[in-house]
Amino acid sequence: MIELGDQILSDVHVTAIRSGISRGYEKGLQLVSRFVVNYQAGERREERMKEESEKDSQDDVNVMTDIDGDLVLTRKHKTKDVITTSIAHAMQTNLQDVGMQVWMGCLLLCNFILSNHPRFENSTVLELGGGTGLASVVMATTAKFVICTDESIPFSWSQKDLQLLSDVDVIMAADVVYSNDLTDAFFTKLQHLMKTGKEKTCFITTERRLNFTLTDLDVTCKEYDHFREWLKRLETI
């Protein structure tokens, strides 16, 4: 079991060189890494939207998983249109400050956004627990407007902000359910948000972290099980 004082390091930073993430320079206690984002721009985007719409209407959904049951995601198309964004992050943190790192769930969400960019073309998007902000930066390459939130920085909503919040039709969150208490708080808030304003769709990605525990004498992930219990509970509402 991870204690509050334990230091945690995301696999994203451990495998940064292999995954194509370029480490930049140190800034105080943080590191700045460069992420290269492929996106579809201009007229090519409109053409690709039409092609993907026609293709998706013909293809069956084919979900691949690895030996651990985790999703294997491949990008539908690679393009020559790229942007490079620099993200300041911590190399390791305690459990309370893990939002200062980039996690695999965030990369999965980014990949999903880029592979399905027509879906978000005219959306006003709210990210909950944005952390370093990488997913919101990627979403901003296609969405009409993106609101990135995190509890670490106090913020007062203006009337203009509240109006934009009422226009939200997509909510997203990556790796914000790594403890049962946070999962309860997240879904409680999410239910409230889903009932206000416009009809919304929520996209959640999370990494299932398997660990051997002395309590169970087995490899388990009880936090993920608790997350799945919430999903089953919401299906009955």
Coordinates of C-alpha atoms in Angstrom, one line a residue:
M1 CA 0.0 0.0 0.0
I2 CA 1.3 3.5 -0.9
E3 CA 1.6 5.9 2.0
L4 CA 1.2 9.6 1.8
G5 CA 4.9 10.3 2.2
D6 CA 6.1 7.7 -0.4
Q7 CA 7.7 9.0 -3.5
I8 CA 6.0 8.0 -6.8
L9 CA 7.3 8.2 -10.3
S10 CA 5.1 7.9 -13.4
D11 CA 6.1 5.4 -16.1
V12 CA 5.7 8.2 -18.6
H13 CA 8.9 9.7 -17.4
V14 CA 10.7 6.4 -16.8
T15 CA 10.2 5.5 -20.5
A16 CA 10.4 9.0 -21.9
I17 CA 13.2 8.3 -24.3
R18 CA 11.6 5.1 -25.7
S19 CA 8.2 6.8 -26.1
G20 CA 9.5 9.7 -28.1
I21 CA 9.1 12.3 -25.3
S22 CA 12.0 14.7 -25.3
R23 CA 13.3 15.9 -22.0
G24 CA 14.3 19.5 -22.0
Y25 CA 15.8 21.5 -19.2
E26 CA 15.5 21.6 -15.4
K27 CA 13.6 24.5 -13.9
G28 CA 14.0 24.5 -10.2
L29 CA 12.7 21.2 -8.8
Q30 CA 10.8 20.6 -12.1
L31 CA 11.7 19.3 -15.5
V32 CA 10.4 20.6 -18.8
S33 CA 9.5 17.9 -21.4
R34 CA 8.5 18.5 -25.0
F35 CA 5.5 16.6 -26.4
V36 CA 5.0 16.4 -30.2
V37 CA 1.4 16.4 -31.1
N38 CA 0.1 15.4 -34.5
Y39 CA -3.2 17.0 -35.5
Q40 CA -5.3 17.7 -38.6
A41 CA -5.5 21.4 -39.6
G42 CA -7.3 23.5 -42.2
E43 CA -9.0 22.0 -45.3
R44 CA -7.3 18.6 -44.7
R45 CA -9.1 18.4 -41.4
E46 CA -12.5 18.8 -43.1
E47 CA -11.6 16.2 -45.7
R48 CA -10.4 13.8 -43.1
M49 CA -13.6 14.3 -41.0
K50 CA -15.7 13.2 -44.0
E51 CA -13.4 10.2 -44.7
E52 CA -13.5 9.1 -41.1
S53 CA -17.2 9.5 -40.8
E54 CA -17.8 7.3 -43.8
K55 CA -15.2 4.7 -42.6
D56 CA -16.5 4.6 -39.0
S57 CA -20.1 3.9 -40.3
Q58 CA -18.8 0.8 -42.1
D59 CA -16.3 -0.6 -39.6
D60 CA -17.1 -2.8 -36.6
V61 CA -15.6 -1.7 -33.3
N62 CA -12.4 -3.7 -32.8
V63 CA -11.0 -3.3 -29.3
M64 CA -7.6 -4.9 -28.6
T65 CA -6.2 -5.6 -25.2
D66 CA -2.8 -6.9 -24.0
I67 CA -2.1 -9.9 -21.7
D68 CA -3.1 -7.8 -18.6
G69 CA -6.4 -6.8 -20.2
D70 CA -5.3 -3.2 -20.8
L71 CA -6.5 -1.3 -23.9
V72 CA -4.1 -1.3 -26.9
L73 CA -4.7 2.0 -28.7
T74 CA -3.4 2.8 -32.2
R75 CA -3.7 6.2 -33.9
K76 CA -6.0 6.0 -36.9
H77 CA -4.0 8.5 -38.9
K78 CA -0.7 10.3 -38.7
T79 CA -0.4 13.7 -40.2
K80 CA 2.4 16.1 -41.1
D81 CA 0.7 18.9 -39.0
V82 CA 2.4 19.0 -35.7
I83 CA 2.7 21.3 -32.7
T84 CA 5.3 20.9 -30.0
T85 CA 4.2 21.8 -26.4
S86 CA 6.5 22.1 -23.4
I87 CA 5.1 20.8 -20.1
A88 CA 6.7 21.5 -16.8
H89 CA 6.3 18.6 -14.4
A90 CA 7.8 17.0 -11.4
M91 CA 10.0 13.9 -11.9
Q92 CA 8.6 12.3 -8.7
T93 CA 6.1 13.4 -6.0
N94 CA 4.3 12.0 -3.0
L95 CA 0.7 10.7 -3.4
Q96 CA -0.8 14.1 -2.6
D97 CA 1.0 15.9 -5.5
V98 CA 0.8 13.3 -8.2
G99 CA -1.0 15.8 -10.4
M100 CA 2.3 17.5 -11.0
Q101 CA 3.3 14.5 -13.2
V102 CA 2.1 13.3 -16.6
W103 CA 0.5 9.8 -16.4
M104 CA -0.3 7.1 -18.9
G105 CA -4.0 7.8 -18.6
C106 CA -3.4 11.3 -19.8
L107 CA -1.5 10.1 -22.8
L108 CA -4.3 7.7 -23.6
L109 CA -6.8 10.5 -23.4
C110 CA -4.6 12.7 -25.7
N111 CA -4.4 9.8 -28.2
F112 CA -8.2 9.4 -28.1
I113 CA -8.8 13.1 -28.7
L114 CA -6.4 13.2 -31.7
S115 CA -7.9 10.0 -33.2
N116 CA -11.5 11.3 -32.8
H117 CA -11.0 15.1 -33.3
P118 CA -14.2 15.5 -35.4
R119 CA -16.2 14.5 -32.3
F120 CA -14.9 17.6 -30.4
E121 CA -14.8 20.1 -33.2
N122 CA -17.5 22.5 -31.9
S123 CA -17.4 21.5 -28.3
T124 CA -16.9 23.5 -25.1
V125 CA -14.9 21.1 -22.9
L126 CA -14.3 21.0 -19.2
E127 CA -11.3 19.0 -17.8
L128 CA -11.5 18.0 -14.2
G129 CA -8.2 17.5 -12.4
G130 CA -6.1 18.8 -15.3
G131 CA -2.8 18.6 -13.4
T132 CA 0.0 19.7 -15.8
G133 CA -2.7 20.7 -18.4
L134 CA -1.4 18.4 -21.2
A135 CA -4.8 16.9 -22.1
S136 CA -6.4 20.4 -22.3
V137 CA -3.6 21.6 -24.5
V138 CA -4.2 18.7 -26.9
M139 CA -8.0 19.2 -26.8
A140 CA -7.5 22.9 -27.7
T141 CA -6.2 21.8 -31.1
T142 CA -9.7 20.8 -32.0
A143 CA -12.3 22.0 -29.5
K144 CA -14.1 25.4 -29.7
F145 CA -13.2 26.3 -26.0
V146 CA -11.5 24.4 -23.2
I147 CA -11.7 25.0 -19.5
C148 CA -9.0 23.3 -17.5
T149 CA -9.5 23.0 -13.7
D150 CA -7.5 21.6 -10.8
E151 CA -7.8 22.1 -7.1
S152 CA -4.2 23.2 -6.6
I153 CA -4.8 26.8 -7.7
P154 CA -7.6 28.9 -6.1
F155 CA -9.8 30.4 -8.8
S156 CA -12.8 32.8 -8.7
W157 CA -15.3 32.3 -11.4
S158 CA -16.4 35.4 -13.2
Q159 CA -19.9 35.8 -14.8
K160 CA -18.2 35.1 -18.2
D161 CA -16.6 32.0 -16.9
L162 CA -19.9 30.8 -15.5
Q163 CA -21.6 31.3 -18.9
L164 CA -18.9 29.3 -20.6
L165 CA -19.4 26.6 -17.9
S166 CA -23.1 26.4 -18.8
D167 CA -22.1 25.8 -22.5
V168 CA -20.0 22.7 -21.6
D169 CA -21.0 19.6 -23.6
V170 CA -17.9 17.5 -23.0
I171 CA -16.2 16.7 -19.7
M172 CA -12.9 14.8 -19.5
A173 CA -10.7 13.5 -16.8
A174 CA -7.5 11.5 -16.8
D175 CA -6.1 9.5 -13.9
V176 CA -8.1 11.3 -11.2
V177 CA -9.4 8.1 -9.5
Y178 CA -6.3 6.7 -7.9
S179 CA -7.8 6.5 -4.3
N180 CA -11.2 5.5 -3.1
D181 CA -11.9 8.9 -1.4
L182 CA -11.0 10.8 -4.6
T183 CA -13.1 8.4 -6.7
D184 CA -16.1 9.1 -4.4
A185 CA -15.5 12.9 -4.6
F186 CA -15.0 12.8 -8.3
F187 CA -18.2 10.9 -9.2
T188 CA -20.3 12.9 -6.7
K189 CA -19.2 16.1 -8.4
L190 CA -19.5 14.6 -11.9
Q191 CA -23.2 13.6 -11.2
H192 CA -24.0 17.2 -10.3
L193 CA -22.2 18.6 -13.4
M194 CA -23.9 16.2 -15.7
K195 CA -27.3 17.3 -14.6
T196 CA -26.6 21.1 -15.1
G197 CA -26.6 23.0 -18.4
K198 CA -26.4 21.3 -21.7
E199 CA -26.5 17.5 -22.3
K200 CA -23.0 16.3 -21.8
T201 CA -20.7 13.3 -22.5
C202 CA -17.9 12.4 -20.1
F203 CA -14.6 10.7 -21.2
I204 CA -12.6 9.2 -18.4
T205 CA -9.2 7.4 -18.7
T206 CA -7.4 5.7 -15.9
E207 CA -4.4 3.4 -15.4
R208 CA -5.0 0.2 -13.6
R209 CA -2.1 -0.2 -11.2
L210 CA -1.6 -3.7 -10.0
N211 CA 0.3 -4.4 -6.8
F212 CA 1.0 -7.3 -4.6
T213 CA -0.4 -6.7 -1.1
L214 CA 0.4 -8.6 2.1
T215 CA -3.2 -8.1 3.1
D216 CA -4.5 -10.2 0.2
L217 CA -1.4 -12.1 -0.6
D218 CA -2.3 -11.5 -4.2
V219 CA -1.8 -9.0 -7.1
T220 CA -4.8 -6.6 -6.8
C221 CA -6.0 -3.1 -7.6
K222 CA -8.7 -2.3 -5.2
E223 CA -8.9 1.3 -6.3
Y224 CA -9.7 0.2 -9.8
D225 CA -12.3 -2.2 -8.5
H226 CA -13.9 0.7 -6.6
F227 CA -13.9 2.8 -9.8
R228 CA -15.7 0.0 -11.7
E229 CA -18.2 -0.3 -8.9
W230 CA -19.1 3.3 -9.4
L231 CA -19.6 2.7 -13.1
K232 CA -21.9 -0.2 -12.4
R233 CA -23.8 2.0 -9.9
L234 CA -24.3 4.8 -12.5
E235 CA -25.6 2.3 -15.1
T236 CA -28.7 1.8 -12.8
I237 CA -29.5 5.5 -12.6

